[in-house]
Backbone as JSON, one array per atom type, in Angstrom:
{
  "sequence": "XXXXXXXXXXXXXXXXXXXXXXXXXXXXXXXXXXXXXXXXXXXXXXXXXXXXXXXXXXXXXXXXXXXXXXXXXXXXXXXXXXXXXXXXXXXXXXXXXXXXXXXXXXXXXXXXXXXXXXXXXXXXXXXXXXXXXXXXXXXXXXXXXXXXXXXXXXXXXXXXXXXXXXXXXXXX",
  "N": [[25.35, 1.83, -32.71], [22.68, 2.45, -33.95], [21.27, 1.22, -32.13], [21.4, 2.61, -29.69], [20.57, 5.58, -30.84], [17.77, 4.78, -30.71], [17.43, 3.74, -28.16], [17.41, 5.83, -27.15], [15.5, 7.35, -27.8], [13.38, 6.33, -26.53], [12.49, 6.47, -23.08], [11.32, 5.74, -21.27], [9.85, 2.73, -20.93], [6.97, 0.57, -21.01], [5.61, -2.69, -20.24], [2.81, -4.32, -20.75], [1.13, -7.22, -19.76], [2.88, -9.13, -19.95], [3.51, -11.9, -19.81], [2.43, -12.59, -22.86], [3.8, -11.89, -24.49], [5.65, -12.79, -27.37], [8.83, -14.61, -28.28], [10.39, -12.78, -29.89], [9.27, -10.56, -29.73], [9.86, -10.37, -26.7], [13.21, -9.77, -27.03], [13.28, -7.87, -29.02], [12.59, -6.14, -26.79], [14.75, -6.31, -24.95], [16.34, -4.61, -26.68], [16.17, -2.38, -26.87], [16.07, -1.17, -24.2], [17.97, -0.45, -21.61], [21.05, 1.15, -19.55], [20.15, 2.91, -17.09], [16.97, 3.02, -18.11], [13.71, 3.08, -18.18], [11.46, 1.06, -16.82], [8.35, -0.93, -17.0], [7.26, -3.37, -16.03], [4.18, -5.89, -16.47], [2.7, -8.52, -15.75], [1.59, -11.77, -15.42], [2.54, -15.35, -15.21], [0.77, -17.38, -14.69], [-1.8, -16.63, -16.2], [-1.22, -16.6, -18.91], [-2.43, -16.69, -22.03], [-2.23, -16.78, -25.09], [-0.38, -18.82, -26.2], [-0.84, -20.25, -27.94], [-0.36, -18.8, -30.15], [2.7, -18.61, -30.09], [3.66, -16.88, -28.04], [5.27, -16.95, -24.51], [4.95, -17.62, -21.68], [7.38, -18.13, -20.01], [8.83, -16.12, -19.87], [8.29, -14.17, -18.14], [9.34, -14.33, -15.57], [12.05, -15.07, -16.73], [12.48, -12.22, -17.11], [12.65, -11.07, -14.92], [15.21, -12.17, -13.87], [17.07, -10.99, -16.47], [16.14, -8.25, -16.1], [17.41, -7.25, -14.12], [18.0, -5.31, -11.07], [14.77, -6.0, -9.96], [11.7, -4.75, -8.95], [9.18, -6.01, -7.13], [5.64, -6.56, -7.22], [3.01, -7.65, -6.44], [-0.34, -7.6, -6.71], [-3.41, -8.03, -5.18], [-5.67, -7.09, -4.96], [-8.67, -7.39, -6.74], [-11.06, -6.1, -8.87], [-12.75, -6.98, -10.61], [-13.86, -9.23, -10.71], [-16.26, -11.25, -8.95], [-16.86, -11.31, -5.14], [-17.87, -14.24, -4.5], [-17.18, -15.94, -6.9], [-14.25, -15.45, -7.07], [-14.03, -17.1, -4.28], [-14.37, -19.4, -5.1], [-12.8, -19.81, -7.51], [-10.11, -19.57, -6.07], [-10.53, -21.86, -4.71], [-10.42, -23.86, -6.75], [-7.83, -22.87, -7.93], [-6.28, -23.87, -5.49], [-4.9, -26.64, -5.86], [-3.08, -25.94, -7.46], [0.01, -26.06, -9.47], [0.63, -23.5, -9.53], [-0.74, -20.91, -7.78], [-0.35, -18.32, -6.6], [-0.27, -16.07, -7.85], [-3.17, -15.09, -7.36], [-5.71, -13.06, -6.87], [-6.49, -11.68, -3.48], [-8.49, -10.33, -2.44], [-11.63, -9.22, -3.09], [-13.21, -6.14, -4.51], [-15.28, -5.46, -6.36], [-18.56, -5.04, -7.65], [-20.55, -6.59, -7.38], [-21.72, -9.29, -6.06], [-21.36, -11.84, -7.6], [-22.36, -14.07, -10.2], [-23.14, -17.83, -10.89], [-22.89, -20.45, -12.29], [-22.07, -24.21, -12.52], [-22.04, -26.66, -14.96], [-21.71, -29.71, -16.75], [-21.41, -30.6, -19.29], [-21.93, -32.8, -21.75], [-21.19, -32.5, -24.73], [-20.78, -30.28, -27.24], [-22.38, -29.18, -28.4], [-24.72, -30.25, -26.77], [-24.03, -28.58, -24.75], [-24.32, -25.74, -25.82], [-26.8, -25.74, -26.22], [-28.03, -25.53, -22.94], [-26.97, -23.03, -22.44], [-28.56, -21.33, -24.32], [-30.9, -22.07, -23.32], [-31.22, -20.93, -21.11], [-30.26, -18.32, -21.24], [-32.87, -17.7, -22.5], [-34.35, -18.46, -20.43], [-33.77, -15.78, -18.63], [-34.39, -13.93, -20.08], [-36.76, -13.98, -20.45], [-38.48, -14.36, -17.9], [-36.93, -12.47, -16.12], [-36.8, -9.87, -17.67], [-34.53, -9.6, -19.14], [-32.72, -8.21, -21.79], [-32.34, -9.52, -25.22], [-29.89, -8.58, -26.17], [-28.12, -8.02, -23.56], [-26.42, -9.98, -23.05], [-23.52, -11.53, -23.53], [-21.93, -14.59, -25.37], [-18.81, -16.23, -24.76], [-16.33, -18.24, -26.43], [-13.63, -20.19, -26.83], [-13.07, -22.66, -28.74], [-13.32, -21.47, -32.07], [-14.74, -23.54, -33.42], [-17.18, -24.06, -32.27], [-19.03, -22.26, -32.47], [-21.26, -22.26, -34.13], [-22.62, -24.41, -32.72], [-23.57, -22.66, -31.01], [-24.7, -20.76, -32.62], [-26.97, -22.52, -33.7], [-28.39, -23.29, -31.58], [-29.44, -21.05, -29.95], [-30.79, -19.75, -32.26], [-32.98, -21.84, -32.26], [-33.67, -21.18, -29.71], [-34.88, -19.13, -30.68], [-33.75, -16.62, -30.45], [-31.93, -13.83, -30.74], [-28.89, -12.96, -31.99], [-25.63, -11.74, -32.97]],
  "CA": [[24.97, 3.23, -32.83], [21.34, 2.69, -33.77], [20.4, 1.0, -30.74], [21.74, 3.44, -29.02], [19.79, 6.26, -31.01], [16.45, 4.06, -30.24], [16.95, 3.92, -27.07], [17.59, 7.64, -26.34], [13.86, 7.94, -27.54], [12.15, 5.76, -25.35], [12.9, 6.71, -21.56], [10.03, 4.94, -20.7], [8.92, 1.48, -21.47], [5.75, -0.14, -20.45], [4.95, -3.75, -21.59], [1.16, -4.98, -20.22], [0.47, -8.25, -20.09], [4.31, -9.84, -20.68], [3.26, -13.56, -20.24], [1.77, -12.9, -23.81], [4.9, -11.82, -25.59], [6.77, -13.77, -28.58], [9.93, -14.52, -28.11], [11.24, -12.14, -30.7], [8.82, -9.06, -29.0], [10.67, -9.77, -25.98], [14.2, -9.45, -27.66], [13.18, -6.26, -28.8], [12.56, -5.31, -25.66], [16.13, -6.12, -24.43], [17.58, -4.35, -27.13], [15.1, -0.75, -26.47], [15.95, -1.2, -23.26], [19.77, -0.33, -21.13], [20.93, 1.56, -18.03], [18.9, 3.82, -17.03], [16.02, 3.02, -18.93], [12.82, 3.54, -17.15], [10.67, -0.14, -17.61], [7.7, -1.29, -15.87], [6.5, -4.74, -16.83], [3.32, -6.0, -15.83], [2.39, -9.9, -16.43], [1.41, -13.31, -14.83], [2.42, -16.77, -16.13], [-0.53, -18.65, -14.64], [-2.62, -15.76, -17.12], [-1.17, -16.44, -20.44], [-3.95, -17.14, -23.35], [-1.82, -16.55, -26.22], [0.83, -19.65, -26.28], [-1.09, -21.04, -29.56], [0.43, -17.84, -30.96], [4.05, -18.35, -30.04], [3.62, -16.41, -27.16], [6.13, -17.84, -23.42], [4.66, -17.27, -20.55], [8.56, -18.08, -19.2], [9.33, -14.38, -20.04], [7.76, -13.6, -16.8], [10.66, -15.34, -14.83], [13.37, -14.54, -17.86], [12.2, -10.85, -16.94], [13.27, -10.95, -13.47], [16.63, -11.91, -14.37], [17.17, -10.26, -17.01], [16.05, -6.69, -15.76], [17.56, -7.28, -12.18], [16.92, -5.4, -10.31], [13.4, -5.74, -10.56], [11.37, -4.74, -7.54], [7.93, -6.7, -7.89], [4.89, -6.19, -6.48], [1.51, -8.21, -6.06], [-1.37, -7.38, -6.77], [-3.86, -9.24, -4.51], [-6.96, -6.54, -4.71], [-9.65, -7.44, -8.29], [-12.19, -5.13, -9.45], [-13.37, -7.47, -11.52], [-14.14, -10.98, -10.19], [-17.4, -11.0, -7.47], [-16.41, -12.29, -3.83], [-18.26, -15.65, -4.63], [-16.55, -16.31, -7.84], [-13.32, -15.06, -6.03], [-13.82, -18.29, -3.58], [-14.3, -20.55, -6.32], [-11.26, -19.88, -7.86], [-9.39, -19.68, -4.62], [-10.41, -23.4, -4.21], [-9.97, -24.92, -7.77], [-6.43, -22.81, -8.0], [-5.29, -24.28, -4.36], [-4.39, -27.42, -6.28], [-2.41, -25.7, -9.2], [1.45, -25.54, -8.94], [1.07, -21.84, -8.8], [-1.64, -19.75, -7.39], [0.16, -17.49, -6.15], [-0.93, -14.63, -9.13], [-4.85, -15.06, -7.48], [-6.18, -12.12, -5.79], [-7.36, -12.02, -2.08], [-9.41, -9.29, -1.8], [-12.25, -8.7, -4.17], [-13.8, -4.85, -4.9], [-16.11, -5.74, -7.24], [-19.64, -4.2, -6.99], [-21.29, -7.51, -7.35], [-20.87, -10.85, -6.01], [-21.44, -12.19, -8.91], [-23.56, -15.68, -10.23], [-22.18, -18.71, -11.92], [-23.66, -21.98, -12.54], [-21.3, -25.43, -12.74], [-23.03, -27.4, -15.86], [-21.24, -30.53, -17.43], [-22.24, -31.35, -20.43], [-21.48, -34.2, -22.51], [-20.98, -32.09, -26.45], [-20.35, -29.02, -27.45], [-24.51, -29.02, -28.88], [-25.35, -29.98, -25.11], [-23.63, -26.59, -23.72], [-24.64, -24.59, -26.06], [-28.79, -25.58, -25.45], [-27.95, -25.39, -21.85], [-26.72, -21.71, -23.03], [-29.73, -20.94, -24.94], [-32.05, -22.18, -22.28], [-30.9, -20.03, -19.6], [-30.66, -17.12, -22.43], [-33.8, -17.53, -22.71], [-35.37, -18.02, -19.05], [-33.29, -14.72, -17.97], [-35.0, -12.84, -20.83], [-38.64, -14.4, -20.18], [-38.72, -14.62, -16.72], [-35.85, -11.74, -15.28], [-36.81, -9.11, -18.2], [-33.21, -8.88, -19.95], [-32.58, -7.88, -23.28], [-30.76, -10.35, -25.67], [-28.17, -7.48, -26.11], [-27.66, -7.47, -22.31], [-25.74, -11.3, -22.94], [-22.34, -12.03, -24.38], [-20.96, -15.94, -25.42], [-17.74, -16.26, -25.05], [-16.08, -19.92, -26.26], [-12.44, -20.81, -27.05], [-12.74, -22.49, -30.19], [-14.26, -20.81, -33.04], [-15.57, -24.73, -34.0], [-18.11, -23.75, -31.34], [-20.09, -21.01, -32.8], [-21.89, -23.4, -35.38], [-23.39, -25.32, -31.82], [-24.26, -21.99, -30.21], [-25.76, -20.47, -33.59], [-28.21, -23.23, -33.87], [-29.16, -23.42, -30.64], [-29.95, -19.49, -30.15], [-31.88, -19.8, -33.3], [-33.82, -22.8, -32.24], [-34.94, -20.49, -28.8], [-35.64, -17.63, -31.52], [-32.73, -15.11, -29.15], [-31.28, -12.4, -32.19], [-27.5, -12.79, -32.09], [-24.84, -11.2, -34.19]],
  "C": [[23.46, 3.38, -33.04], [20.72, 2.4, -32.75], [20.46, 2.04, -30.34], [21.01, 4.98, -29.39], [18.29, 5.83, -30.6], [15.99, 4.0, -28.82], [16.73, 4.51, -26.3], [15.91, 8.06, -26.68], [13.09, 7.17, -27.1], [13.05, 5.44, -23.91], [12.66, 6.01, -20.97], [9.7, 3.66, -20.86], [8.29, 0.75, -20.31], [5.28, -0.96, -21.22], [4.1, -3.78, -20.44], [1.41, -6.02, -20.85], [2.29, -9.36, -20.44], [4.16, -11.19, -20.88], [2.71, -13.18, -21.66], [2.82, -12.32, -25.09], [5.68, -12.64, -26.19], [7.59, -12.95, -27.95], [11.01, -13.47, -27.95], [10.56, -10.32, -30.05], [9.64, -8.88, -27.6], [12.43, -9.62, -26.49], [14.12, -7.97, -28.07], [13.3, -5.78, -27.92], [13.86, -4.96, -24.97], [16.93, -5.27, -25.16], [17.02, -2.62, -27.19], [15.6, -0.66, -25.19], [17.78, -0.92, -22.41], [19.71, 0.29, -19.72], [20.55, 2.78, -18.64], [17.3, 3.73, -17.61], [14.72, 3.04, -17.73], [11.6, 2.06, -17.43], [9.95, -0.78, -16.58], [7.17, -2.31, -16.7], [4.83, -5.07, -16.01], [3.01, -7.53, -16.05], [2.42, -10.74, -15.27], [1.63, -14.2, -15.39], [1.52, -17.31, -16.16], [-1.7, -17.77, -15.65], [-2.57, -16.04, -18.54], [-2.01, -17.45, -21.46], [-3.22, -17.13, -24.92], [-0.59, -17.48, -26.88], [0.68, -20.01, -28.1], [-0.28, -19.92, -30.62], [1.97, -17.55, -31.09], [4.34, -17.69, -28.52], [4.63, -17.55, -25.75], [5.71, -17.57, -22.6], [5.43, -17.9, -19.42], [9.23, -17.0, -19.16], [9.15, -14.11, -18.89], [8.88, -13.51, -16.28], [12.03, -14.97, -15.47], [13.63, -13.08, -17.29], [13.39, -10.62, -15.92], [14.64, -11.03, -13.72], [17.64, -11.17, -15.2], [17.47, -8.79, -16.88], [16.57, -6.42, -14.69], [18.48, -5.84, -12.35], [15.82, -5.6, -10.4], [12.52, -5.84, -9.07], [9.7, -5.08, -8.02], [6.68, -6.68, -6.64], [3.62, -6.82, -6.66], [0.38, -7.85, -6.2], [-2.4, -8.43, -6.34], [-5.6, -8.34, -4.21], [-7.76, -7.29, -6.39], [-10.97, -6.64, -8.26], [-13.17, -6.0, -10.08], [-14.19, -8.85, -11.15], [-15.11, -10.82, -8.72], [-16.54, -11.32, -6.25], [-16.8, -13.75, -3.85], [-17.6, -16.14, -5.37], [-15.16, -16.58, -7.22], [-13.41, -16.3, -5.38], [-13.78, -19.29, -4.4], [-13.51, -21.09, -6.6], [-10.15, -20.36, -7.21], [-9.35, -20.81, -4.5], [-10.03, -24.0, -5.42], [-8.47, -24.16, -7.92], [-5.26, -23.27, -6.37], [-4.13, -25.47, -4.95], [-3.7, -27.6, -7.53], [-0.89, -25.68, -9.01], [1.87, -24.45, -8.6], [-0.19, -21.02, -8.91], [-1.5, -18.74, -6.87], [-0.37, -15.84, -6.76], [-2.64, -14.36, -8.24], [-5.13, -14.26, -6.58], [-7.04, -12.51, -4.18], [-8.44, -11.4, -1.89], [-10.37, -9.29, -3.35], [-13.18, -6.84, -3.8], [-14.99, -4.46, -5.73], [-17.56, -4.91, -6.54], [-20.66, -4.97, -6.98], [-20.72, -8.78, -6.8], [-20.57, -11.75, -7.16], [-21.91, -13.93, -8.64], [-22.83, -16.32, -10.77], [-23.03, -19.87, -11.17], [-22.15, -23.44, -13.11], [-22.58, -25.47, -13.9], [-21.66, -28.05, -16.59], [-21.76, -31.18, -18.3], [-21.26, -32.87, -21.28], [-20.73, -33.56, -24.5], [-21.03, -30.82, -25.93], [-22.3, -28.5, -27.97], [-25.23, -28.97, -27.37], [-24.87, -28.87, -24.22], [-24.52, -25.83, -24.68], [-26.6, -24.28, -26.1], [-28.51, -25.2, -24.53], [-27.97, -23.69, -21.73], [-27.79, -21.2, -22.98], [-30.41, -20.64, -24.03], [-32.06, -21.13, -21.02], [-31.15, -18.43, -20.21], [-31.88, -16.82, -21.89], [-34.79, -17.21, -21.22], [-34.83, -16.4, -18.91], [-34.08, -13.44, -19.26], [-36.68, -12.73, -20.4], [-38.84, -13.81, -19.25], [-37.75, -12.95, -15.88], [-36.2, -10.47, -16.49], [-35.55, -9.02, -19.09], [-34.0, -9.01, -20.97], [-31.92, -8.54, -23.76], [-29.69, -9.77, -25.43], [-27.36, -7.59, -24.99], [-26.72, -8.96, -22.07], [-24.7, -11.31, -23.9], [-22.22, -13.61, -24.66], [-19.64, -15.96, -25.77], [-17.04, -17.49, -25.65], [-14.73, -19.47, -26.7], [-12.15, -21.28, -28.35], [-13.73, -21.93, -31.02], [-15.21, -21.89, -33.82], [-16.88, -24.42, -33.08], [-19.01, -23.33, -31.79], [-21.12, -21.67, -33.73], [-23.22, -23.85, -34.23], [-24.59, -24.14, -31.27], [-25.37, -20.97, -30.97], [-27.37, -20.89, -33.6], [-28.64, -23.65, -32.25], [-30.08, -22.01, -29.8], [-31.03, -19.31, -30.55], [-32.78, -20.59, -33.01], [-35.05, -22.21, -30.91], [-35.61, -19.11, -29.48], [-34.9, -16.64, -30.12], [-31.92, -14.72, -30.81], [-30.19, -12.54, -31.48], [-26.96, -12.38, -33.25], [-23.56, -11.26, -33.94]]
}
């Protein structure tokens, strides 16, 4: 009887991003969810970033069965990713078990730049970092502000601190 009140108030459901749902978030979902229900999923497996959290990025796949019918649809345009980058990808995901998720078409309003660099430490990226920081401010006019670092582990930030600081670039 409560499901059943719960699920009379949501008509609608929209998960984003489903490769990044725990277990127990998708369970909820099955139990919000019945005939008729109105449910648009959205998610990629080869996408999911959030496993360290519990997160399955076999939900995807579970989905399908689960919700069947499920009429699925591709997305093969990106807004986001240059046309150069875009080929990149294209070639290091040929040799993945599933590339299938990787857009064809790019939209983007830039091609966009990118530099390979193999470093040896986590201290040797993050000079490499710096250094470039720094030419593109010298030399190209930016503004520190106009640069993000992104890294993975948070042991990182220690390397890219002191190497920032050492070209004198203001981070926060």
């Amino acid at each position: 009887e409560l499901r059943e009140l719960w699920r009379s108030r949501f008509l609608h459901i929209l998960v984003d991003e489903l490769q990044d749902l725990h277990p127990i978030q998708f369970k909820l979902l099955r139990l919000l969810t019945g005939p008729g229900s109105g449910l648009f999923l959205t998610g990629d497996a080869t996408q999911s970033i959030y496993t360290w959290r519990g997160a399955d990025p076999r939900l995807v796949g579970a989905a399908e069965k689960i919700f069947a019918p499920i009429e699925r649809r591709e997305l093969k345009t990106t807004f986001r990713i240059g046309s150069e980058l875009l080929k990149v990808s294209t070639n290091l995901m040929a040799h993945s078990q599933d590339a299938s998720g990787l857009p064809s078409v790019s939209l983007a309003e830039t091609t966009g730049h990118f530099e390979f660099y193999k470093a040896q430490s986590t201290a040797e990226e993050a000079r490499f970092v710096a250094e470039r920081i720094d030419h593109l401010i010298r030399g190209k006019g930016h503004r520190p502000s106009d640069f993000g670092v992104l890294y993975r582990v948070n042991s990182y930030s220690r390397s890219f601190e002191e190497a920032l600081a050492a070209q004198r670039i203001p981070y926060s």
